[in-house]
Structures are given as structure tokens and as C-alpha cells.
CSV table of C-alpha atoms and ligand atoms in Angstrom, one decimal:
chain,number,residue,atom,x,y,z
A,1,MET,CA,-19.8,-22.0,22.1
A,2,PRO,CA,-18.2,-24.4,19.3
A,3,ILE,CA,-14.4,-22.9,18.1
A,4,ALA,CA,-14.7,-21.7,15.7
A,5,GLN,CA,-13.5,-23.7,12.0
A,6,PHE,CA,-10.6,-22.5,9.9
A,7,ALA,CA,-8.1,-24.0,7.5
A,8,VAL,CA,-6.7,-23.9,4.7
A,9,PHE,CA,-6.9,-25.4,1.0
A,10,GLY,CA,-4.2,-26.9,-1.5
A,11,HIS,CA,-3.3,-29.5,-3.1
A,12,PRO,CA,-0.7,-30.7,-2.7
A,13,ILE,CA,-0.9,-29.1,1.6
A,14,SER,CA,0.9,-31.4,3.7
A,15,HIS,CA,3.9,-28.7,4.1
A,16,SER,CA,1.9,-25.9,4.5
A,17,LEU,CA,2.8,-23.3,7.6
A,18,SER,CA,0.2,-21.5,7.9
A,19,PRO,CA,-1.5,-23.9,10.9
A,20,ARG,CA,0.9,-23.4,12.8
A,21,ILE,CA,1.6,-19.5,11.8
A,22,HIS,CA,-2.7,-19.3,12.4
A,23,GLN,CA,-2.5,-21.2,15.9
A,24,ALA,CA,0.6,-18.9,16.9
A,25,PHE,CA,-1.4,-15.8,16.3
A,26,ALA,CA,-4.4,-16.7,17.8
A,27,GLN,CA,-2.2,-17.8,21.4
A,28,GLN,CA,-1.2,-14.3,21.8
A,29,PHE,CA,-5.2,-13.4,22.4
A,30,GLY,CA,-5.9,-16.4,24.6
A,31,ILE,CA,-8.6,-17.6,21.5
A,32,GLU,CA,-8.9,-20.9,21.2
A,33,LEU,CA,-9.9,-21.5,16.8
A,34,GLU,CA,-9.6,-25.0,15.1
A,35,TYR,CA,-7.5,-24.7,12.0
A,36,ARG,CA,-6.5,-27.4,9.6
A,37,ALA,CA,-4.9,-28.8,6.0
A,38,VAL,CA,-7.4,-30.0,3.4
A,39,ASP,CA,-5.7,-30.9,0.4
A,40,ALA,CA,-8.5,-31.5,-2.1
A,41,ALA,CA,-7.3,-31.5,-6.0
A,42,PRO,CA,-8.6,-29.3,-8.3
A,43,ALA,CA,-12.3,-31.1,-9.2
A,44,ASP,CA,-12.9,-31.7,-5.9
A,45,PHE,CA,-12.2,-27.9,-4.4
A,46,ALA,CA,-15.7,-26.5,-5.3
A,47,GLU,CA,-17.3,-29.2,-3.2
A,48,ALA,CA,-15.1,-29.1,0.2
A,49,VAL,CA,-15.1,-25.2,0.4
A,50,ARG,CA,-19.1,-25.8,-0.5
A,51,ARG,CA,-18.4,-28.7,2.4
A,52,PHE,CA,-16.4,-26.7,4.9
A,53,PHE,CA,-18.5,-24.1,4.9
A,54,ALA,CA,-21.7,-25.5,5.4
A,55,SER,CA,-20.0,-27.5,8.6
A,56,GLY,CA,-19.9,-23.7,10.4
A,57,GLY,CA,-16.5,-23.0,9.2
A,58,ARG,CA,-15.4,-19.1,10.2
A,59,GLY,CA,-12.9,-18.4,6.7
A,60,ALA,CA,-10.1,-19.9,4.8
A,61,ASN,CA,-7.2,-19.8,3.2
A,62,VAL,CA,-6.4,-21.0,-0.3
A,63,THR,CA,-3.2,-21.8,-1.7
A,64,LEU,CA,-1.7,-23.3,-4.6
A,65,PRO,CA,-3.6,-24.2,-7.5
A,66,HIS,CA,-7.3,-22.9,-6.9
A,67,LYS,CA,-6.8,-19.2,-5.5
A,68,ALA,CA,-8.0,-18.3,-9.9
A,69,ALA,CA,-10.9,-20.9,-8.4
A,70,ALA,CA,-11.2,-19.4,-4.8
A,71,PHE,CA,-11.8,-15.7,-6.6
A,72,ALA,CA,-14.6,-17.4,-9.4
A,73,LEU,CA,-16.9,-19.4,-6.6
A,74,ALA,CA,-17.1,-16.4,-4.3
A,75,ASP,CA,-20.5,-14.4,-4.2
A,76,GLN,CA,-18.8,-11.0,-3.0
A,77,ARG,CA,-15.2,-10.1,-3.9
A,78,SER,CA,-13.3,-7.6,-3.1
A,79,ALA,CA,-10.5,-4.8,-4.8
A,80,ALA,CA,-7.1,-6.3,-4.1
A,81,ALA,CA,-9.3,-9.8,-5.2
A,82,THR,CA,-11.4,-7.9,-8.6
A,83,ARG,CA,-7.8,-6.7,-10.6
A,84,ALA,CA,-5.4,-10.6,-9.5
A,85,GLY,CA,-8.0,-11.5,-10.3
A,86,SER,CA,-7.4,-14.5,-7.5
A,87,ALA,CA,-8.1,-15.1,-3.3
A,88,ASN,CA,-6.1,-16.1,-1.2
A,89,VAL,CA,-8.8,-15.7,1.6
A,90,LEU,CA,-12.7,-16.6,1.6
A,91,THR,CA,-14.7,-15.4,4.5
A,92,ARG,CA,-18.2,-16.6,5.8
A,93,LEU,CA,-20.2,-13.5,5.9
A,94,PRO,CA,-22.7,-13.3,8.4
A,95,ASP,CA,-25.4,-13.8,5.7
A,96,GLY,CA,-23.6,-16.1,4.1
A,97,GLU,CA,-22.2,-14.9,1.5
A,98,LEU,CA,-18.9,-16.7,0.9
A,99,ALA,CA,-16.3,-13.3,-0.1
A,100,ALA,CA,-13.4,-13.6,-2.0
A,101,HIS,CA,-9.9,-11.2,-0.4
A,102,ASN,CA,-6.6,-11.6,-2.1
A,103,THR,CA,-3.8,-10.1,1.2
A,104,ASP,CA,-0.4,-11.7,-1.3
A,105,GLY,CA,0.6,-8.2,-2.7
A,106,ALA,CA,0.1,-5.8,0.5
A,107,GLY,CA,1.7,-8.8,2.3
A,108,MET,CA,5.0,-9.2,0.0
A,109,VAL,CA,5.4,-5.3,0.1
A,110,ARG,CA,5.3,-5.2,3.7
A,111,ASP,CA,7.3,-7.3,4.2
A,112,ILE,CA,9.8,-5.5,1.6
A,113,THR,CA,9.3,-2.3,3.4
A,114,GLU,CA,8.4,-2.9,6.7
A,115,ARG,CA,10.6,-6.1,7.1
A,116,HIS,CA,13.4,-5.2,5.7
A,117,ASP,CA,13.6,-1.8,5.4
A,118,LEU,CA,13.3,-1.2,2.0
A,119,ASP,CA,12.1,1.9,0.5
A,120,LEU,CA,10.7,0.8,-3.1
A,121,ARG,CA,9.7,4.3,-4.2
A,122,GLY,CA,11.9,5.1,-7.4
A,123,HIS,CA,12.4,2.5,-8.0
A,124,THR,CA,13.1,0.1,-10.8
A,125,ALA,CA,11.7,-3.0,-10.3
A,126,LEU,CA,11.3,-6.5,-12.9
A,127,LEU,CA,8.3,-9.2,-12.4
A,128,LEU,CA,9.0,-12.8,-13.6
A,129,GLY,CA,6.7,-14.3,-14.4
A,130,ALA,CA,2.7,-13.0,-15.1
A,131,GLY,CA,0.6,-16.0,-14.1
A,132,GLY,CA,-1.7,-15.8,-11.1
A,133,ALA,CA,1.7,-15.4,-8.3
A,134,ALA,CA,1.9,-12.3,-10.6
A,135,HIS,CA,-0.9,-11.4,-10.8
A,136,GLY,CA,-1.6,-11.1,-7.4
A,137,VAL,CA,1.3,-9.2,-6.3
A,138,ALA,CA,1.7,-6.1,-10.0
A,139,TRP,CA,-0.8,-3.7,-8.6
A,140,ASN,CA,0.7,-3.5,-4.7
A,141,LEU,CA,3.7,-2.6,-6.3
A,142,LEU,CA,2.9,0.1,-8.5
A,143,ASP,CA,1.1,1.2,-5.4
A,144,ALA,CA,3.8,1.4,-3.4
A,145,GLY,CA,5.2,3.8,-5.7
A,146,VAL,CA,8.0,1.6,-8.0
A,147,GLU,CA,8.9,3.5,-10.6
A,148,THR,CA,8.9,1.0,-13.1
A,149,LEU,CA,7.1,-2.1,-13.3
A,150,THR,CA,9.2,-4.0,-16.4
A,151,ILE,CA,6.7,-8.0,-16.7
A,152,VAL,CA,8.4,-10.5,-18.6
A,153,ASN,CA,7.8,-13.7,-18.7
A,154,ARG,CA,8.2,-17.5,-21.0
A,155,SER,CA,5.0,-16.8,-23.1
A,156,PRO,CA,4.8,-13.1,-24.3
A,157,GLU,CA,0.8,-13.2,-24.6
A,158,ALA,CA,0.5,-13.2,-21.1
A,159,ALA,CA,2.7,-10.7,-20.3
A,160,ASP,CA,0.7,-8.7,-22.5
A,161,VAL,CA,-2.3,-9.1,-20.6
A,162,LEU,CA,-1.3,-8.3,-18.1
A,163,ALA,CA,0.2,-5.3,-18.6
A,164,ASP,CA,-2.8,-4.3,-20.0
A,165,ALA,CA,-5.3,-5.4,-17.7
A,166,ILE,CA,-3.0,-2.2,-15.7
A,167,GLY,CA,-3.4,0.2,-18.6
A,168,ASP,CA,-0.4,2.2,-17.3
A,169,PRO,CA,2.1,1.7,-21.1
A,170,ALA,CA,3.7,5.2,-18.6
A,171,ARG,CA,5.1,2.7,-15.9
A,172,ALA,CA,4.1,-0.8,-16.7
A,173,HIS,CA,5.2,-2.4,-20.1
A,174,THR,CA,6.8,-6.1,-20.9
A,175,ARG,CA,10.2,-7.1,-22.4
A,176,TYR,CA,10.9,-10.8,-24.4
A,177,TRP,CA,12.0,-12.9,-22.5
A,178,ASP,CA,14.5,-13.8,-25.2
A,179,ASP,CA,16.4,-10.6,-24.1
A,180,LEU,CA,16.2,-10.6,-20.5
A,181,ALA,CA,20.6,-11.0,-21.3
A,182,HIS,CA,20.0,-7.4,-22.8
A,183,ILE,CA,17.5,-5.4,-21.1
A,184,GLY,CA,19.7,-3.7,-18.5
A,185,SER,CA,19.7,-3.9,-13.9
A,186,TYR,CA,17.6,-3.6,-12.2
A,187,ASP,CA,17.1,-2.2,-7.7
A,188,LEU,CA,13.6,-5.7,-7.9
A,189,ILE,CA,13.9,-8.1,-9.4
A,190,VAL,CA,10.8,-10.8,-8.6
A,191,ASN,CA,10.7,-14.2,-8.9
A,192,ALA,CA,6.8,-14.9,-9.4
A,193,THR,CA,6.9,-17.9,-11.6
A,194,SER,CA,6.4,-21.7,-10.9
A,195,ALA,CA,9.9,-22.8,-12.4
A,196,GLY,CA,11.1,-23.8,-8.3
A,197,VAL,CA,7.6,-24.5,-7.4
A,198,LEU,CA,8.8,-27.8,-10.1
A,199,GLY,CA,11.7,-28.5,-9.8
A,200,VAL,CA,13.1,-26.0,-12.3
A,201,ALA,CA,16.0,-24.2,-12.3
A,202,LEU,CA,15.6,-20.9,-14.9
A,203,GLN,CA,18.7,-19.6,-16.5
A,204,LEU,CA,18.7,-16.0,-15.9
A,205,PRO,CA,22.1,-13.7,-17.4
A,206,PHE,CA,23.2,-11.6,-14.1
A,207,SER,CA,23.6,-8.2,-15.9
A,208,LEU,CA,19.5,-8.0,-14.1
A,209,ILE,CA,21.3,-7.5,-10.6
A,210,GLY,CA,21.7,-3.6,-10.5
A,211,ALA,CA,24.4,-2.6,-7.8
A,212,ARG,CA,21.8,-2.2,-5.1
A,213,ALA,CA,19.3,-4.6,-5.6
A,214,LEU,CA,16.6,-6.8,-4.0
A,215,CYS,CA,16.2,-10.4,-5.5
A,216,TYR,CA,12.4,-11.8,-5.0
A,217,ASP,CA,10.7,-15.0,-4.5
A,218,LEU,CA,7.7,-15.3,-3.2
A,219,SER,CA,8.2,-18.7,-3.0
A,220,TYR,CA,10.1,-20.5,0.1
A,221,GLY,CA,11.7,-23.0,1.3
A,222,SER,CA,13.8,-25.5,-1.3
A,223,ALA,CA,11.3,-23.8,-4.2
A,224,ALA,CA,13.3,-19.9,-3.3
A,225,GLY,CA,16.2,-22.5,-3.6
A,226,SER,CA,18.2,-21.4,-7.2
A,227,PHE,CA,16.8,-18.2,-7.8
A,228,LEU,CA,18.3,-16.9,-3.7
A,229,ALA,CA,21.7,-19.2,-5.1
A,230,TRP,CA,21.7,-17.2,-8.6
A,231,ALA,CA,21.1,-14.3,-6.2
A,232,LYS,CA,24.0,-15.0,-4.5
A,233,ALA,CA,26.4,-15.8,-7.3
A,234,ALA,CA,25.8,-12.5,-8.8
A,235,SER,CA,26.2,-10.7,-5.3
A,236,ALA,CA,22.6,-9.0,-5.6
A,237,ARG,CA,23.1,-7.2,-2.5
A,238,TYR,CA,20.0,-8.6,-0.6
A,239,ALA,CA,18.4,-12.1,-1.8
A,240,VAL,CA,15.1,-12.4,0.2
A,241,ASP,CA,12.1,-15.4,0.3
A,242,GLY,CA,8.7,-16.0,0.6
A,243,LEU,CA,8.5,-16.5,4.1
A,244,GLY,CA,8.6,-13.6,5.2
A,245,MET,CA,5.1,-12.2,3.1
A,246,LEU,CA,3.2,-15.5,3.8
A,247,VAL,CA,3.1,-14.2,7.7
A,248,GLU,CA,2.4,-10.9,6.5
A,249,THR,CA,-0.3,-12.3,3.9
A,250,ALA,CA,-1.5,-14.4,7.3
A,251,ALA,CA,-2.1,-11.7,9.3
A,252,ASP,CA,-4.1,-10.2,7.4
A,253,ALA,CA,-6.2,-12.5,6.7
A,254,PHE,CA,-6.1,-13.0,10.7
A,255,GLU,CA,-6.9,-9.8,11.0
A,256,LEU,CA,-10.7,-10.0,8.6
A,257,TRP,CA,-12.1,-12.7,11.1
A,258,HIS,CA,-10.8,-12.3,14.6
A,259,GLY,CA,-10.6,-8.0,14.6
A,260,ARG,CA,-7.4,-7.7,16.0
A,261,ARG,CA,-3.6,-7.4,13.9
A,262,PRO,CA,-0.6,-9.9,15.4
A,263,GLU,CA,2.8,-9.8,16.3
A,264,THR,CA,3.9,-10.8,12.9
A,265,GLU,CA,7.5,-10.6,13.6
A,266,PRO,CA,7.9,-13.6,16.8
A,267,VAL,CA,5.6,-16.0,14.8
A,268,TYR,CA,8.7,-15.0,11.4
A,269,GLN,CA,12.0,-15.3,13.9
A,270,SER,CA,10.3,-18.6,15.6
A,271,LEU,CA,10.0,-20.2,11.6
A,272,ARG,CA,12.7,-18.5,10.2
A,273,GLN,CA,15.0,-20.3,12.8
A,274,GLN,CA,13.2,-23.9,12.4
A,275,ALA,CA,13.8,-23.4,8.3
A,276,ALA,CA,17.6,-22.6,9.2
B,1,LIG,P1,1.3,-18.9,-10.2
B,1,LIG,O1,0.0,-19.1,-9.6
B,1,LIG,O2,1.9,-19.5,-9.2
B,1,LIG,O3,1.4,-17.4,-10.1
B,1,LIG,P2,0.4,-20.4,-12.6
B,1,LIG,O4,-0.5,-19.1,-13.2
B,1,LIG,O5,0.3,-21.4,-13.3
B,1,LIG,O6,1.2,-20.5,-11.1
B,1,LIG,O7,2.1,-19.0,-13.9
B,1,LIG,C1,3.4,-20.0,-13.9
B,1,LIG,C2,3.9,-18.8,-14.6
B,1,LIG,O8,5.4,-19.3,-14.1
B,1,LIG,C3,3.9,-18.2,-15.4
B,1,LIG,O9,3.5,-17.1,-15.6
B,1,LIG,C4,5.3,-19.1,-16.2
B,1,LIG,O10,5.2,-19.2,-17.5
B,1,LIG,P3,4.6,-19.5,-19.2
B,1,LIG,O11,3.1,-18.5,-18.6
B,1,LIG,O12,4.8,-19.2,-20.5
B,1,LIG,O13,3.6,-20.4,-18.7
B,1,LIG,C5,5.2,-19.3,-15.1
B,1,LIG,N1,6.6,-21.1,-15.0
B,1,LIG,C6,6.9,-21.6,-15.2
B,1,LIG,N2,7.8,-22.3,-15.8
B,1,LIG,C7,8.2,-21.7,-15.6
B,1,LIG,C8,9.7,-22.2,-17.0
B,1,LIG,N3,10.5,-22.9,-16.2
B,1,LIG,N4,10.3,-20.7,-17.0
B,1,LIG,C9,10.2,-19.6,-16.9
B,1,LIG,N5,8.7,-19.5,-16.8
B,1,LIG,C10,8.3,-20.4,-15.8
């Protein structure tokens, strides 16, 4: 039987940890697979995906900037992908159709509640950003039981679009970015902006950070550096990057493709040690 083919599509993609994570999961079960990183510019993405699946690809992860395009080109869409309007997993079904799924929000919540052992129920959450990444996690935070979700975005219109899509005004509402210094403090602050990836440091007031606050950046590595430095400077109780979320989202994709649930902790620990 030919070796099963998997891939991650992104732009840029050369530093992606996904090939290592999936190979480490596969080793836990003695599964042989090929998993490569495919750099596709936005104009080439749809064709690159088509070629990959036409030549026998079984499943693909999708990362920046292609998650909305992946959602758009799929034949079928899971509920999680539909509400986020984006997909980080594409799977070829036996009939040849492509199914889109989004594991980002579930991965983030599992990282927070299981790896970091923090209960989100009854907590106040501030979501910075209202783009694709924010859409990928907003509903999961509400599902996990946060008391309120305050969405703040540089352009207020995008925050309103997300809050309207959620449609739960008693719990999910917006505030203006310019008012960040005056909106009080939060138990959970999630950085879902792309500022760090773009090399820009957000100017955030320390007053946002509540007494036992968890500050969580959806990115990892240097992209998360300035947000986590801000959180530590403000004495946040926890300052966490998205490395654990990445491993958890990969585990969900792996289970979807292979029907087996991998152990995430040893893979996370090994990546964490190498990043130190
Ligand atoms: P992603 O898929 O990473 O979410 P995106 O959909 O382009 O990428 O969204 C980027 C998000 O980061 C947006 O919320 C954007 O705010 P705007 O809607 O105002 O553009 C936010 N963002 C990017 N750079 C930012 C900066 N320097 N300060 C504040 N927000 C920023």
C-alpha cells in the first residue's frame, strides 16, 4: 500500500511545526505517513490543494493566510468551520469530496482547561481582534462557559460583525479599542490579532489585567513575544503562548484522519524544550 500523504499549506510555511507534530503522533501508533509543508501564495492556493488531493493526498492542515479560502473551496463543512467561516483541516472523503473542519477553538480551550488546568466557567474574557483567528475561537470560549466575552478590534466594524454573528448580546458584546484603558479588567485576555506576526507591538494598558488573569496569545514563538512580555510586566498570573493550542489542534486533525487519539503532552514538552 502506498504511504498515506498529508500536508500543511501556508504562506510562509518553512518554520511550521506541523510536520514534526504529525510524525511524532504517528510514531506513537507505528503509523507510516508522509507529511510535508507546502508553500502556496494566495493566488495559487486552490490549485495547489486540488493537485495535492488529486494525486492521492488524504488530509491537509491549513494555516495563514489560507483558512478562509480552505473553507470556501470545500464541498462539505462542519458546524465548527461554518460558524468560524474558516477551516484549518481539509479531509478527502471516500467519494472524493473535500470536507472542511476547524479545530482551532477546541484546541485552545483544551490547552487552557486541561494543560493549564484553568476553569473558564464564570470568567470574564476579553478578545483582542476580530479577524479569522478571533472567529476561530470566539464560540468555543462561550461554549466553555465564560461569563462574558468582550470583543475589541482596531476597526470597530469587524468587532460588530463578530458579535452579531454570535448573536448573544447578554454575553458577547463589543467595546472600542480607543477605550481599552477605561473598560476595566478581565480574567482572560486572548490576543487574536495578527500584530505579533506582523512584528508590531500592541500598546495595551496594564489595567486590563485582573488579579488572577490568564493572558493567552494564539501565536507562538517570536510572534507572541511582545504580548507575553506585556503580560509579565503587568504581573499577570499566567502568560501563555499558542504552542499547546497548536499541538491540540493537530491532535484533533490526527484523530479525524487516523481514528486514534494521540498523546499530546510528550510532543508538547519536547517542542517546548526545543523552543527554550
Ligand atoms: P487572522 O487570520 O490572523 O485573524 P486577519 O483575519 O487578517 O488575520 O485579522 C487580523 C486581526 O488582527 C484583525 O482583527 C486586525 O484588526 P483590523 O480588523 O483593525 O485590521 C488585527 N490587527 C492587525 N494588526 C493590528 C495592530 N497593529 N493593532 C491592532 N490590531 C491589529
